[in-house]
Amino acid sequence: GIVEISIAGDRMRSLSIAHQLSHHFGLDDCLVMPGASGERSLIDRLGDAGAQALVWHLRPGAGVGIGWGRTMLALANALPDDLDLADMRVVQATGGTTARIPYTPEACATRLAERLQARCIPISAPAILSSAQSRDLLLQEPVIAEQMAELGRLDIALFGASSLRQNSTVHSSGFFDNSLQRHQAYGSAVAALVGRFIDAHGEPLDGPLEPRTIGISLPDLKKVPTRILVAGGFDKVSAILATLRGGYATVLVTDAETAAGILNAEGIEPA
């Protein structure tokens, strides 16, 4: 009986915190996982919860864009295999990154398409080009232009919020090296969303990577009707908070400890 009461209490607290976050940031939906139980990793638990949130919003014929990272791959793997939705499209939200990691943009998009039995639309280009001129030329190629146009027809966007610590996704993917982190344009950066950098207020940062990047832009991300942010861990509080302040997400999926940290950072006492 005591265990059941404790579990029920954790769930009620998570629901209350989710309501606080939704109200404060104007979210359409918020899913807050109760505290850890068992031996499952936070990433796997976030993947499960993110998959649940995605299923709630899926409709036949929908176009779904997906970023990359450990959590995105966990989300794709967690989807049930009995979904019966026709004419789905999955679009890779950015160009490709280093192949040294298993959670590349290509891997995340491909796995999500497999689970949804959807058509997969890749971005057949690197996420970062060597120069702005190279990027501009590449975007003129008909195949890539056609693929990029699909990013303007999304119904749902799935993405995470990367912190800028050394072992974060944006570093491990080869996207952001130490020399760039020291660049004055990124001095106020606290997060990266789909390869784009923002400050603590959620404002985009126009650094040297911006004109060399291929993928969905932050203004275009905001045009997607349903934008599901899946992220957690106390080291992600600043990154998630900046993303919410910037209005990039309509749905948040996170864990209770992180959610409480976000509210505390906003001067709100968690329920």
Coordinates of C-alpha atoms in Angstrom, one line a residue:
G1 CA 0.0 0.0 0.0
I2 CA 2.8 2.4 0.9
V3 CA 4.5 1.8 -2.5
E4 CA 1.3 2.4 -4.4
I5 CA 0.6 5.7 -2.5
S6 CA 4.1 6.9 -3.2
I7 CA 3.8 6.1 -7.0
A8 CA 0.4 7.8 -7.1
G9 CA 1.9 10.9 -5.3
D10 CA 4.8 11.1 -7.8
R11 CA 2.3 10.9 -10.7
M12 CA 0.1 13.6 -9.2
R13 CA 3.1 15.9 -8.7
S14 CA 4.2 15.3 -12.3
L15 CA 0.8 16.2 -13.6
S16 CA 0.7 19.4 -11.4
I17 CA 4.2 20.4 -12.6
A18 CA 3.2 19.7 -16.2
H19 CA 0.2 22.0 -15.8
Q20 CA 2.4 24.8 -14.3
L21 CA 4.8 24.5 -17.3
S22 CA 2.0 24.5 -19.8
H23 CA 0.4 27.6 -18.3
H24 CA 3.6 29.6 -17.8
F25 CA 5.0 29.0 -21.3
G26 CA 1.7 28.7 -23.2
L27 CA 2.3 25.1 -24.3
D28 CA -0.4 23.1 -26.0
D29 CA 0.7 20.0 -24.1
C30 CA 3.3 18.9 -21.5
L31 CA 4.3 15.4 -20.4
V32 CA 6.4 15.2 -17.3
M33 CA 7.7 11.8 -16.3
P34 CA 7.7 10.9 -12.6
G35 CA 11.1 10.3 -10.8
A36 CA 13.3 7.4 -11.9
S37 CA 12.3 3.9 -11.0
G38 CA 14.2 0.7 -11.9
E39 CA 17.4 0.6 -13.9
R40 CA 16.2 2.2 -17.2
S41 CA 18.3 5.2 -18.3
L42 CA 16.8 8.7 -18.6
I43 CA 17.3 8.6 -22.3
D44 CA 15.3 5.4 -22.7
R45 CA 12.5 6.8 -20.5
L46 CA 12.5 10.0 -22.4
G47 CA 12.3 8.0 -25.6
D48 CA 9.2 6.2 -24.4
A49 CA 7.5 9.3 -23.3
G50 CA 8.4 11.1 -26.5
A51 CA 7.0 8.3 -28.5
Q52 CA 3.8 8.5 -26.5
A53 CA 3.5 12.2 -27.2
L54 CA 4.1 11.7 -30.9
V55 CA 1.5 9.0 -31.2
W56 CA -1.1 11.4 -29.6
H57 CA -0.5 13.9 -32.3
L58 CA 0.0 11.7 -35.4
R59 CA -2.6 11.7 -38.2
P60 CA -2.7 9.9 -41.5
G61 CA -0.8 11.8 -44.2
A62 CA 1.3 13.8 -41.7
G63 CA 4.8 15.0 -42.4
V64 CA 7.1 14.5 -39.4
G65 CA 10.5 16.2 -39.2
I66 CA 13.1 14.8 -36.8
G67 CA 16.4 16.2 -35.5
W68 CA 19.2 13.9 -34.2
G69 CA 20.7 12.7 -31.0
R70 CA 20.5 9.9 -28.5
T71 CA 17.0 10.9 -27.3
M72 CA 15.6 11.1 -30.9
L73 CA 16.9 7.6 -31.7
A74 CA 15.5 6.3 -28.4
L75 CA 12.1 7.8 -29.3
A76 CA 12.1 6.2 -32.8
N77 CA 13.0 2.8 -31.3
A78 CA 10.2 3.1 -28.7
L79 CA 7.3 3.6 -31.1
P80 CA 4.8 0.7 -31.2
D81 CA 4.9 -1.4 -34.4
D82 CA 1.1 -1.7 -34.8
L83 CA 0.4 1.9 -35.9
D84 CA -1.9 2.0 -38.8
L85 CA -1.4 5.4 -40.4
A86 CA -1.3 5.8 -44.2
D87 CA 0.8 8.2 -46.4
M88 CA 3.2 9.3 -43.7
R89 CA 6.4 11.2 -44.5
V90 CA 9.5 11.5 -42.3
V91 CA 11.9 14.3 -43.2
Q92 CA 15.4 14.6 -41.9
A93 CA 15.5 18.1 -40.4
T94 CA 19.2 18.8 -41.0
G95 CA 22.0 17.7 -43.3
G96 CA 24.3 14.8 -42.2
T97 CA 26.9 14.8 -39.4
T98 CA 29.9 12.6 -38.6
A99 CA 29.3 8.9 -39.1
R100 CA 31.2 8.1 -35.9
I101 CA 28.0 8.3 -33.8
P102 CA 25.0 5.9 -34.1
Y103 CA 22.4 8.7 -33.7
T104 CA 23.1 10.7 -36.8
P105 CA 20.3 12.7 -38.5
E106 CA 20.2 10.0 -41.2
A107 CA 19.9 7.1 -38.6
C108 CA 17.2 8.9 -36.6
A109 CA 15.1 9.7 -39.7
T110 CA 15.5 6.2 -41.2
R111 CA 14.5 4.5 -38.0
L112 CA 11.5 6.7 -37.4
A113 CA 10.3 6.1 -41.0
E114 CA 10.7 2.3 -40.4
R115 CA 8.6 2.4 -37.3
L116 CA 5.9 4.5 -38.8
Q117 CA 6.0 2.6 -42.1
A118 CA 6.5 6.0 -43.7
R119 CA 8.4 7.4 -46.7
C120 CA 11.8 8.7 -45.6
I121 CA 13.0 12.0 -47.2
P122 CA 16.7 12.6 -46.4
I123 CA 18.7 15.7 -46.8
S124 CA 21.5 14.6 -49.2
A125 CA 24.1 17.1 -48.0
P126 CA 26.3 17.7 -44.9
A127 CA 24.8 19.8 -42.1
I128 CA 27.8 22.1 -42.2
L129 CA 29.6 23.2 -45.4
S130 CA 33.1 24.5 -45.6
S131 CA 31.9 27.9 -46.8
A132 CA 28.7 29.9 -47.3
Q133 CA 29.4 29.8 -51.0
S134 CA 29.5 26.0 -51.0
R135 CA 26.2 25.9 -49.2
D136 CA 24.5 28.3 -51.6
L137 CA 25.7 26.3 -54.6
L138 CA 24.5 23.0 -53.0
L139 CA 21.1 24.4 -52.3
Q140 CA 20.6 25.2 -56.0
E141 CA 20.9 21.5 -56.8
P142 CA 17.4 20.3 -57.8
V143 CA 17.4 17.2 -55.7
I144 CA 18.5 19.0 -52.5
A145 CA 16.1 21.9 -53.2
E146 CA 13.2 19.4 -53.5
Q147 CA 14.3 17.8 -50.2
M148 CA 14.6 21.1 -48.4
A149 CA 11.1 22.1 -49.7
E150 CA 9.7 19.2 -47.7
L151 CA 10.8 21.0 -44.5
G152 CA 8.3 23.7 -45.3
R153 CA 5.4 21.1 -45.4
L154 CA 5.8 19.6 -41.9
D155 CA 2.9 19.0 -39.6
I156 CA 5.1 17.8 -36.6
A157 CA 8.7 18.5 -35.7
L158 CA 10.6 16.3 -33.2
F159 CA 13.7 17.7 -31.7
G160 CA 15.9 17.9 -28.6
A161 CA 17.8 20.8 -26.9
S162 CA 21.5 20.2 -26.8
S163 CA 23.6 21.9 -24.1
L164 CA 27.0 23.1 -25.0
R165 CA 29.0 20.9 -22.6
Q166 CA 31.9 18.8 -24.0
N167 CA 30.0 15.5 -24.2
S168 CA 26.8 17.0 -25.6
T169 CA 25.2 15.9 -28.9
V170 CA 26.3 19.1 -30.7
H171 CA 29.9 18.3 -29.8
S172 CA 30.0 14.6 -30.3
S173 CA 28.4 14.9 -33.7
G174 CA 31.3 17.1 -34.9
F175 CA 29.0 20.1 -35.3
F176 CA 30.6 22.4 -32.8
D177 CA 34.3 22.3 -32.0
N178 CA 36.2 24.2 -29.2
S179 CA 37.5 26.9 -31.5
L180 CA 33.9 27.8 -32.5
Q181 CA 32.8 27.8 -28.9
R182 CA 35.4 30.4 -28.2
H183 CA 34.1 32.6 -31.0
Q184 CA 32.6 35.8 -29.6
A185 CA 29.4 35.2 -31.6
Y186 CA 28.7 32.2 -29.4
G187 CA 29.8 33.7 -26.1
S188 CA 26.1 33.9 -25.0
A189 CA 25.0 30.5 -26.4
V190 CA 23.3 28.1 -24.1
A191 CA 21.6 25.7 -26.4
A192 CA 21.5 24.2 -29.9
L193 CA 18.3 23.3 -31.7
V194 CA 18.5 21.3 -35.0
G195 CA 22.0 22.7 -35.4
R196 CA 21.0 26.4 -34.7
F197 CA 22.3 28.3 -31.6
I198 CA 20.3 30.4 -29.2
D199 CA 21.0 32.5 -26.1
A200 CA 19.3 32.3 -22.7
H201 CA 16.4 34.3 -23.9
G202 CA 15.8 32.0 -26.9
E203 CA 17.2 34.6 -29.4
P204 CA 19.0 33.1 -32.4
L205 CA 22.7 33.7 -32.6
D206 CA 24.1 34.7 -36.0
G207 CA 27.6 33.2 -35.8
P208 CA 30.0 31.9 -38.5
L209 CA 28.1 28.5 -38.7
E210 CA 24.8 30.0 -39.7
P211 CA 25.5 30.8 -43.4
R212 CA 27.2 27.4 -43.7
T213 CA 24.4 25.3 -42.2
I214 CA 21.9 23.1 -44.2
G215 CA 18.7 22.2 -42.4
I216 CA 15.5 23.7 -41.1
S217 CA 15.9 27.3 -39.9
L218 CA 14.6 28.5 -36.5
P219 CA 12.0 30.8 -38.2
D220 CA 10.8 27.8 -40.3
L221 CA 10.8 25.6 -37.2
K222 CA 8.3 28.0 -35.5
K223 CA 6.0 27.6 -38.5
V224 CA 5.5 23.9 -37.9
P225 CA 2.1 23.5 -36.2
T226 CA 3.2 20.9 -33.6
R227 CA 6.7 21.1 -32.3
I228 CA 7.6 18.4 -29.7
L229 CA 10.7 19.1 -27.6
V230 CA 12.0 16.0 -25.9
A231 CA 14.8 16.6 -23.4
G232 CA 15.7 16.0 -19.8
G233 CA 18.5 15.9 -17.2
F234 CA 19.5 18.7 -14.9
D235 CA 22.3 19.7 -17.1
K236 CA 19.7 20.5 -19.8
V237 CA 17.7 23.0 -17.7
S238 CA 19.2 26.1 -19.2
A239 CA 18.9 24.7 -22.7
I240 CA 15.3 23.7 -22.3
L241 CA 14.4 27.0 -20.6
A242 CA 15.9 29.0 -23.5
T243 CA 14.0 26.9 -26.0
L244 CA 10.7 27.5 -24.1
R245 CA 11.4 31.2 -23.7
G246 CA 12.0 31.4 -27.5
G247 CA 8.7 29.8 -28.3
Y248 CA 10.2 27.0 -30.3
A249 CA 8.1 24.2 -28.7
T250 CA 4.4 23.7 -28.5
V251 CA 4.8 20.4 -26.6
L252 CA 7.4 19.5 -23.9
V253 CA 8.4 16.1 -22.8
T254 CA 10.8 15.9 -19.8
D255 CA 11.3 14.4 -16.4
A256 CA 10.1 15.7 -13.0
E257 CA 13.5 16.8 -11.7
T258 CA 14.3 18.8 -14.8
A259 CA 10.8 20.3 -14.9
A260 CA 11.1 21.5 -11.3
G261 CA 14.5 23.0 -12.2
I262 CA 12.9 24.9 -15.0
L263 CA 10.2 26.3 -12.8
N264 CA 12.7 27.3 -10.1
A265 CA 14.8 29.1 -12.7
E266 CA 11.7 31.1 -13.6
G267 CA 11.0 31.9 -9.9
I268 CA 8.0 29.6 -9.7
E269 CA 7.6 27.1 -6.8
P270 CA 7.0 23.6 -8.2
A271 CA 3.7 22.1 -7.1

